[in-house]
Coordinates of C-alpha atoms in Angstrom, one line a residue:
X20 CA -40.6 -48.5 72.7
X21 CA -43.0 -45.6 72.9
X22 CA -44.4 -45.5 76.5
X23 CA -47.0 -42.8 75.9
X24 CA -48.2 -40.2 73.6
X25 CA -49.2 -36.7 74.9
X26 CA -50.9 -34.5 72.2
X27 CA -53.9 -33.3 70.5
X28 CA -56.8 -35.7 69.6
X29 CA -57.2 -35.0 65.9
X30 CA -59.7 -37.8 65.1
X31 CA -61.3 -40.8 66.9
X32 CA -63.2 -43.9 65.8
X33 CA -64.3 -47.0 67.6
X34 CA -61.1 -48.8 66.6
X35 CA -58.4 -46.2 66.3
X36 CA -57.5 -42.6 67.1
X37 CA -55.2 -40.0 65.5
X38 CA -53.0 -38.1 67.9
X39 CA -50.9 -35.1 66.9
X40 CA -47.5 -34.9 68.7
X41 CA -45.0 -32.3 67.6
X42 CA -46.6 -31.9 64.1
X43 CA -46.8 -35.7 63.5
X44 CA -50.0 -37.6 63.4
X45 CA -49.9 -41.0 65.0
X46 CA -52.6 -43.6 64.2
X47 CA -53.2 -45.6 67.4
X48 CA -55.3 -48.8 67.6
X49 CA -57.5 -48.8 70.6
X50 CA -60.2 -50.7 72.3
X51 CA -63.9 -49.5 72.5
X52 CA -63.4 -48.7 76.3
X53 CA -60.8 -46.0 75.3
X54 CA -63.1 -44.6 72.5
X55 CA -65.9 -44.2 74.9
X56 CA -63.9 -42.3 77.4
X57 CA -62.0 -40.1 75.0
X58 CA -62.5 -36.3 75.2
X59 CA -63.8 -34.3 72.2
X60 CA -61.6 -34.0 69.0
X61 CA -59.2 -31.1 69.4
X62 CA -58.6 -31.7 73.1
X63 CA -55.4 -32.7 74.8
X64 CA -55.0 -36.5 75.3
X65 CA -52.6 -38.9 76.9
X66 CA -52.4 -42.5 75.7
X67 CA -50.3 -45.3 77.2
X68 CA -49.0 -47.2 74.2
X69 CA -47.4 -50.4 72.9
X70 CA -45.4 -50.5 69.7
X71 CA -45.8 -53.8 68.0
X72 CA -43.3 -54.8 65.3
X73 CA -44.1 -57.6 62.8
X74 CA -42.8 -58.6 59.3
X75 CA -45.4 -56.7 57.4
X76 CA -45.4 -53.5 59.5
X77 CA -45.5 -51.6 62.7
X78 CA -48.6 -51.0 64.7
X79 CA -49.2 -48.7 67.7
X80 CA -51.8 -49.6 70.3
X81 CA -53.0 -47.1 72.9
X82 CA -55.0 -46.9 76.1
X83 CA -56.3 -44.1 78.4
X84 CA -55.3 -46.1 81.5
X85 CA -51.9 -47.7 82.1
X86 CA -53.7 -50.7 83.7
X87 CA -55.4 -51.3 80.3
X88 CA -52.1 -51.3 78.4
X89 CA -50.5 -53.7 81.0
X90 CA -53.5 -56.0 80.8
X91 CA -53.2 -55.8 76.9
X92 CA -49.6 -56.9 77.3
X93 CA -50.5 -59.7 79.6
X94 CA -52.9 -61.0 77.0
X95 CA -50.5 -60.8 74.2
X96 CA -48.0 -62.9 76.3
X97 CA -50.4 -65.8 76.0
X98 CA -49.8 -68.4 73.3
X99 CA -51.7 -67.8 70.1
X100 CA -53.0 -64.4 71.2
X101 CA -51.8 -61.5 69.2
X102 CA -52.6 -57.7 69.6
X103 CA -55.7 -57.8 67.4
X104 CA -57.3 -60.6 69.4
X105 CA -56.3 -59.0 72.7
X106 CA -57.8 -55.6 71.6
X107 CA -61.1 -57.5 70.6
X108 CA -61.0 -59.0 74.2
X109 CA -60.6 -55.7 75.8
X110 CA -63.4 -54.2 73.6
X111 CA -65.8 -57.0 74.6
X112 CA -65.0 -57.2 78.4
X113 CA -63.8 -54.9 81.1
X114 CA -60.7 -55.9 82.9
X115 CA -62.6 -56.8 86.1
X116 CA -65.1 -58.9 84.0
X117 CA -62.2 -60.6 82.3
X118 CA -60.4 -61.4 85.5
X119 CA -63.5 -62.7 87.1
X120 CA -64.3 -64.9 84.1
X121 CA -60.8 -66.4 84.2
X122 CA -60.8 -67.0 88.0
X123 CA -64.2 -68.7 87.8
X124 CA -63.4 -70.7 84.7
X125 CA -66.4 -69.0 83.0
X126 CA -65.9 -70.0 79.3
X127 CA -69.4 -68.6 78.3
X128 CA -68.2 -65.0 79.1
X129 CA -64.9 -65.3 77.3
X130 CA -66.6 -67.0 74.3
X131 CA -68.6 -63.7 73.8
X132 CA -65.6 -62.1 72.4
X133 CA -65.7 -62.3 68.5
X134 CA -63.0 -64.8 67.3
X135 CA -62.7 -66.5 70.6
X136 CA -63.9 -70.1 70.6
X137 CA -64.2 -72.8 73.3
X138 CA -60.6 -74.1 72.9
X139 CA -59.0 -70.7 73.0
X140 CA -61.2 -69.7 76.0
X141 CA -59.9 -72.8 77.8
X142 CA -56.3 -72.0 77.0
X143 CA -56.8 -68.5 78.2
X144 CA -58.1 -69.6 81.5
X145 CA -55.3 -72.2 81.9
X146 CA -52.5 -69.8 81.0
X147 CA -53.8 -66.6 82.5
X148 CA -55.1 -67.8 85.9
X149 CA -51.6 -68.1 87.4
X150 CA -50.4 -64.9 85.8
X151 CA -53.4 -62.9 87.3
X152 CA -52.9 -64.4 90.7
X153 CA -49.2 -63.6 90.6
X154 CA -49.9 -59.9 89.9
X155 CA -52.7 -59.6 92.4
X156 CA -51.8 -58.0 95.7
X157 CA -51.8 -60.6 98.5
X158 CA -54.0 -60.1 101.5
X159 CA -52.1 -59.3 104.7
X160 CA -51.8 -62.5 106.7
X161 CA -51.6 -60.6 110.0
X162 CA -48.1 -61.8 110.8

């Protein structure tokens, strides 16, 4: 697995970036939140990554924040949610918005994501609610 890339930002677009590391240019798929926060082309950049292997190829996904990458991995752990769907979700909603929608069972917010219908949103809420609660720090009970 490639945990992160540290190099020069050669090119950027809303859906991917090119990062040069040691003379190699890596095409890295990324959400809109990463694109919006990227430095100018030619600048140094550090992306937390996930390497996804499938029958028809290899894809690299990258995020400016490790929290975004970890949430992306959490989304892809759900049934019938692949990396492209997870990337669309992270491009449509921030992590706090997403967590709030899941905790409140807010289907309308989740359905705003292109390609996510009512049934998928219901499944996301059902599967993700327990996983989010398990990862959230527990409040000090005072004992």
